[in-house]
PDB file of C-alpha atoms in Angstrom:
ATOM      1  CA  UNK A   1       0.000   0.000   0.000  1.00 44.00           C
ATOM      2  CA  UNK A   2       1.063   3.464  -0.514  1.00 43.00           C
ATOM      3  CA  UNK A   3       2.281   5.486   2.401  1.00 42.00           C
ATOM      4  CA  UNK A   4      -1.026   7.248   2.816  1.00 41.00           C
ATOM      5  CA  UNK A   5      -2.712   3.969   3.705  1.00 44.00           C
ATOM      6  CA  UNK A   6      -4.254   2.864   0.449  1.00 39.00           C
ATOM      7  CA  UNK A   7      -7.511   1.134   0.189  1.00 36.00           C
ATOM      8  CA  UNK A   8      -7.710  -2.583  -0.158  1.00 33.00           C
ATOM      9  CA  UNK A   9      -7.768  -4.990  -3.047  1.00 32.00           C
ATOM     10  CA  UNK A  10      -8.750  -8.408  -4.419  1.00 33.00           C
ATOM     11  CA  UNK A  11      -9.343 -10.476  -7.445  1.00 35.00           C
ATOM     12  CA  UNK A  12     -12.875 -11.336  -8.359  1.00 36.00           C
ATOM     13  CA  UNK A  13     -14.047 -14.695  -7.115  1.00 37.00           C
ATOM     14  CA  UNK A  14     -16.625 -16.658  -9.020  1.00 34.00           C
ATOM     15  CA  UNK A  15     -18.850 -19.423  -7.768  1.00 38.00           C
ATOM     16  CA  UNK A  16     -20.102 -19.988  -4.229  1.00 40.00           C
ATOM     17  CA  UNK A  17     -18.336 -18.316  -1.351  1.00 42.00           C
ATOM     18  CA  UNK A  18     -15.788 -20.320   0.602  1.00 44.00           C
ATOM     19  CA  UNK A  19     -15.352 -19.348   4.251  1.00 44.00           C
ATOM     20  CA  UNK A  20     -12.118 -19.435   6.256  1.00 47.00           C
ATOM     21  CA  UNK A  21     -13.104 -22.932   7.348  1.00 46.00           C
ATOM     22  CA  UNK A  22     -13.303 -23.973   3.689  1.00 50.00           C
ATOM     23  CA  UNK A  23     -17.060 -24.481   3.712  1.00 48.00           C
ATOM     24  CA  UNK A  24     -19.399 -22.931   1.197  1.00 57.00           C
ATOM     25  CA  UNK A  25     -22.658 -21.308   2.200  1.00 70.00           C
ATOM     26  CA  UNK A  26     -24.839 -18.255   2.377  1.00 84.00           C
ATOM     27  CA  UNK A  27     -24.760 -17.497   6.127  1.00 95.00           C
ATOM     28  CA  UNK A  28     -23.324 -14.347   7.720  1.00 96.00           C
ATOM     29  CA  UNK A  29     -19.718 -15.541   7.378  1.00 97.00           C
ATOM     30  CA  UNK A  30     -20.117 -16.263   3.648  1.00 96.00           C
ATOM     31  CA  UNK A  31     -21.957 -12.978   3.025  1.00 97.00           C
ATOM     32  CA  UNK A  32     -19.184 -10.997   4.715  1.00 98.00           C
ATOM     33  CA  UNK A  33     -16.529 -12.929   2.799  1.00 97.00           C
ATOM     34  CA  UNK A  34     -18.338 -12.039  -0.446  1.00 97.00           C
ATOM     35  CA  UNK A  35     -18.685  -8.376   0.607  1.00 98.00           C
ATOM     36  CA  UNK A  36     -14.949  -8.002   1.275  1.00 98.00           C
ATOM     37  CA  UNK A  37     -14.134  -9.854  -1.943  1.00 97.00           C
ATOM     38  CA  UNK A  38     -16.390  -7.411  -3.862  1.00 97.00           C
ATOM     39  CA  UNK A  39     -14.579  -4.492  -2.218  1.00 98.00           C
ATOM     40  CA  UNK A  40     -11.226  -5.768  -3.440  1.00 98.00           C
ATOM     41  CA  UNK A  41     -12.544  -6.679  -6.880  1.00 98.00           C
ATOM     42  CA  UNK A  42     -13.668  -3.048  -7.242  1.00 98.00           C
ATOM     43  CA  UNK A  43     -10.264  -1.851  -6.010  1.00 97.00           C
ATOM     44  CA  UNK A  44      -8.438  -3.968  -8.579  1.00 97.00           C
ATOM     45  CA  UNK A  45     -10.813  -2.813 -11.320  1.00 97.00           C
ATOM     46  CA  UNK A  46     -10.059   0.833 -10.422  1.00 95.00           C
ATOM     47  CA  UNK A  47     -13.780   1.218  -9.679  1.00 97.00           C
ATOM     48  CA  UNK A  48     -14.139   3.713  -6.812  1.00 96.00           C
ATOM     49  CA  UNK A  49     -17.940   3.720  -7.161  1.00 97.00           C
ATOM     50  CA  UNK A  50     -17.921  -0.043  -6.655  1.00 97.00           C
ATOM     51  CA  UNK A  51     -15.810   0.338  -3.511  1.00 97.00           C
ATOM     52  CA  UNK A  52     -17.999   3.116  -2.118  1.00 98.00           C
ATOM     53  CA  UNK A  53     -21.129   1.052  -2.803  1.00 98.00           C
ATOM     54  CA  UNK A  54     -20.161  -1.512  -0.144  1.00 98.00           C
ATOM     55  CA  UNK A  55     -19.328   1.104   2.541  1.00 98.00           C
ATOM     56  CA  UNK A  56     -21.724   2.512   5.126  1.00 98.00           C
ATOM     57  CA  UNK A  57     -22.390   6.266   5.036  1.00 98.00           C
ATOM     58  CA  UNK A  58     -20.477   6.625   8.332  1.00 98.00           C
ATOM     59  CA  UNK A  59     -17.589   4.259   7.526  1.00 98.00           C
ATOM     60  CA  UNK A  60     -14.499   4.652   9.717  1.00 98.00           C
ATOM     61  CA  UNK A  61     -11.261   4.510   7.705  1.00 97.00           C
ATOM     62  CA  UNK A  62      -8.128   3.977   9.825  1.00 96.00           C
ATOM     63  CA  UNK A  63      -5.144   4.982   7.713  1.00 92.00           C
ATOM     64  CA  UNK A  64      -1.828   3.172   8.170  1.00 90.00           C
ATOM     65  CA  UNK A  65       0.372   5.170  10.570  1.00 84.00           C
ATOM     66  CA  UNK A  66      -2.124   8.024  10.318  1.00 85.00           C
ATOM     67  CA  UNK A  67      -5.445   9.147  11.647  1.00 90.00           C
ATOM     68  CA  UNK A  68      -9.022   8.043  11.209  1.00 95.00           C
ATOM     69  CA  UNK A  69     -11.468   9.538   8.757  1.00 96.00           C
ATOM     70  CA  UNK A  70     -15.233   9.211   9.007  1.00 98.00           C
ATOM     71  CA  UNK A  71     -17.769   8.949   6.250  1.00 98.00           C
ATOM     72  CA  UNK A  72     -18.149   7.843   2.690  1.00 97.00           C
ATOM     73  CA  UNK A  73     -17.317  11.351   1.390  1.00 97.00           C
ATOM     74  CA  UNK A  74     -13.967  11.336   3.209  1.00 97.00           C
ATOM     75  CA  UNK A  75     -13.266   7.887   1.752  1.00 97.00           C
ATOM     76  CA  UNK A  76     -14.178   9.170  -1.728  1.00 97.00           C
ATOM     77  CA  UNK A  77     -11.671  12.039  -1.313  1.00 97.00           C
ATOM     78  CA  UNK A  78      -9.042   9.560  -0.092  1.00 96.00           C
ATOM     79  CA  UNK A  79      -9.552   7.393  -3.186  1.00 96.00           C
ATOM     80  CA  UNK A  80      -9.295  10.436  -5.478  1.00 96.00           C
ATOM     81  CA  UNK A  81      -6.013  11.415  -3.801  1.00 95.00           C
ATOM     82  CA  UNK A  82      -4.679   7.888  -4.151  1.00 95.00           C
ATOM     83  CA  UNK A  83      -5.617   7.758  -7.828  1.00 95.00           C
ATOM     84  CA  UNK A  84      -3.435  10.822  -8.537  1.00 97.00           C
ATOM     85  CA  UNK A  85      -0.354   9.503  -6.734  1.00 97.00           C
ATOM     86  CA  UNK A  86      -0.462   5.695  -6.991  1.00 97.00           C
ATOM     87  CA  UNK A  87      -1.551   2.862  -9.247  1.00 97.00           C
ATOM     88  CA  UNK A  88      -2.088  -0.319  -7.211  1.00 97.00           C
ATOM     89  CA  UNK A  89      -3.338  -3.884  -7.446  1.00 97.00           C
ATOM     90  CA  UNK A  90      -3.949  -6.301  -4.589  1.00 97.00           C
ATOM     91  CA  UNK A  91      -2.613  -9.781  -5.366  1.00 97.00           C
ATOM     92  CA  UNK A  92      -2.526 -13.078  -3.481  1.00 97.00           C
ATOM     93  CA  UNK A  93      -5.631 -12.036  -1.538  1.00 97.00           C
ATOM     94  CA  UNK A  94      -6.906 -14.128   1.352  1.00 98.00           C
ATOM     95  CA  UNK A  95     -10.153 -13.056   3.033  1.00 98.00           C
ATOM     96  CA  UNK A  96     -11.257 -14.400   6.412  1.00 98.00           C
ATOM     97  CA  UNK A  97     -14.567 -13.665   8.127  1.00 98.00           C
ATOM     98  CA  UNK A  98     -15.855 -14.381  11.622  1.00 97.00           C
ATOM     99  CA  UNK A  99     -18.689 -16.884  11.997  1.00 96.00           C
ATOM    100  CA  UNK A 100     -21.156 -14.094  12.857  1.00 97.00           C
ATOM    101  CA  UNK A 101     -20.018 -12.022   9.849  1.00 97.00           C
ATOM    102  CA  UNK A 102     -19.329  -8.916  11.952  1.00 98.00           C
ATOM    103  CA  UNK A 103     -15.564  -8.889  11.454  1.00 98.00           C
ATOM    104  CA  UNK A 104     -13.253  -9.775   8.616  1.00 98.00           C
ATOM    105  CA  UNK A 105      -9.587  -9.642   7.743  1.00 98.00           C
ATOM    106  CA  UNK A 106      -7.688  -9.686   4.480  1.00 98.00           C
ATOM    107  CA  UNK A 107      -4.063 -10.367   3.734  1.00 98.00           C
ATOM    108  CA  UNK A 108      -2.518  -9.590   0.361  1.00 98.00           C
ATOM    109  CA  UNK A 109       0.463  -8.106  -1.416  1.00 98.00           C
ATOM    110  CA  UNK A 110      -0.061  -4.659  -2.878  1.00 97.00           C
ATOM    111  CA  UNK A 111       1.798  -4.152  -6.141  1.00 98.00           C
ATOM    112  CA  UNK A 112       2.042  -0.512  -7.066  1.00 97.00           C
ATOM    113  CA  UNK A 113       3.623   2.287  -8.993  1.00 97.00           C
ATOM    114  CA  UNK A 114       4.390   5.663  -7.408  1.00 97.00           C
ATOM    115  CA  UNK A 115       3.125   8.115 -10.041  1.00 97.00           C
ATOM    116  CA  UNK A 116       3.279  11.626  -8.567  1.00 97.00           C
ATOM    117  CA  UNK A 117       5.083  12.914  -5.492  1.00 96.00           C
ATOM    118  CA  UNK A 118       2.850  12.825  -2.426  1.00 94.00           C
ATOM    119  CA  UNK A 119       3.426  15.632   0.089  1.00 92.00           C
ATOM    120  CA  UNK A 120       6.024  14.759   2.717  1.00 90.00           C
ATOM    121  CA  UNK A 121       7.163  11.626   0.878  1.00 92.00           C
ATOM    122  CA  UNK A 122      10.115  10.865  -1.408  1.00 94.00           C
ATOM    123  CA  UNK A 123       9.966  12.152  -5.000  1.00 96.00           C
ATOM    124  CA  UNK A 124       7.956  10.008  -7.405  1.00 97.00           C
ATOM    125  CA  UNK A 125       9.626   8.758 -10.568  1.00 96.00           C
ATOM    126  CA  UNK A 126       7.373   5.843 -11.460  1.00 96.00           C
ATOM    127  CA  UNK A 127       9.010   3.548  -8.884  1.00 97.00           C
ATOM    128  CA  UNK A 128       7.396   0.135  -8.461  1.00 97.00           C
ATOM    129  CA  UNK A 129       6.842  -1.497  -5.082  1.00 97.00           C
ATOM    130  CA  UNK A 130       5.355  -4.633  -3.533  1.00 98.00           C
ATOM    131  CA  UNK A 131       4.281  -4.740   0.114  1.00 97.00           C
ATOM    132  CA  UNK A 132       2.507  -7.265   2.325  1.00 98.00           C
ATOM    133  CA  UNK A 133      -0.674  -5.704   3.754  1.00 97.00           C
ATOM    134  CA  UNK A 134      -3.110  -6.651   6.488  1.00 97.00           C
ATOM    135  CA  UNK A 135      -6.590  -5.132   6.514  1.00 98.00           C
ATOM    136  CA  UNK A 136      -9.357  -5.430   9.078  1.00 98.00           C
ATOM    137  CA  UNK A 137     -13.067  -4.756   8.692  1.00 98.00           C
ATOM    138  CA  UNK A 138     -16.255  -4.400  10.685  1.00 98.00           C
ATOM    139  CA  UNK A 139     -19.531  -5.149   8.932  1.00 98.00           C
ATOM    140  CA  UNK A 140     -23.076  -4.201   9.961  1.00 98.00           C
ATOM    141  CA  UNK A 141     -26.275  -4.250   7.951  1.00 96.00           C
ATOM    142  CA  UNK A 142     -24.523  -5.780   4.962  1.00 97.00           C
ATOM    143  CA  UNK A 143     -22.078  -2.863   4.609  1.00 98.00           C
ATOM    144  CA  UNK A 144     -18.491  -2.241   5.675  1.00 98.00           C
ATOM    145  CA  UNK A 145     -18.451   0.120   8.672  1.00 98.00           C
ATOM    146  CA  UNK A 146     -14.693   0.102   9.358  1.00 98.00           C
ATOM    147  CA  UNK A 147     -11.583  -0.371   7.205  1.00 98.00           C
ATOM    148  CA  UNK A 148      -8.171  -0.516   8.915  1.00 97.00           C
ATOM    149  CA  UNK A 149      -4.952  -1.036   6.917  1.00 95.00           C
ATOM    150  CA  UNK A 150      -1.466  -2.023   8.100  1.00 96.00           C
ATOM    151  CA  UNK A 151       1.789  -2.287   6.162  1.00 95.00           C
ATOM    152  CA  UNK A 152       5.448  -1.421   6.671  1.00 94.00           C
ATOM    153  CA  UNK A 153       5.918   2.231   5.675  1.00 92.00           C
ATOM    154  CA  UNK A 154       9.711   2.000   6.123  1.00 94.00           C
ATOM    155  CA  UNK A 155       9.786  -0.845   3.592  1.00 96.00           C
ATOM    156  CA  UNK A 156       7.718   1.218   1.122  1.00 95.00           C
ATOM    157  CA  UNK A 157      10.076   4.192   1.588  1.00 94.00           C
ATOM    158  CA  UNK A 158      13.111   1.957   1.000  1.00 96.00           C
ATOM    159  CA  UNK A 159      11.553   0.500  -2.155  1.00 96.00           C
ATOM    160  CA  UNK A 160      10.864   3.922  -3.693  1.00 95.00           C
ATOM    161  CA  UNK A 161      14.367   5.163  -2.838  1.00 90.00           C
ATOM    162  CA  UNK A 162      13.578   7.446   0.066  1.00 71.00           C
TER     163      UNK A 162
END
């Protein structure tokens, strides 16, 4: 993920949902798994509207080594900022959901290109990077109410030559 705490990612999954336990189904765990998978599919498709569609109006976005932002509009602005400075894809995605469907986690590797210098960060020259990322979610009413991202900012800085 980029240093600002990029949004998450995933490849589209077809067929019935498979939960962390390896079982297919349509219960709360499977629905949450599908919701998070849709979020990442939209991320990888560079579809901000698709990402925003699965977020609650009052979503809490905890930015890696940064603050928290509240609301879908703040998330929309975050995505617009990211789009200017970074091009990213989430690969090797694993999504896990709790049995009650209220919490989920994702682990993946973000592959990106640093397009335009982001304030307070090293100069951008099209550097490529790959970082392991952990993301955590809360889900209520069929929508994501919290997104929290973690990755190693020092590793990102090293990869882009900072």
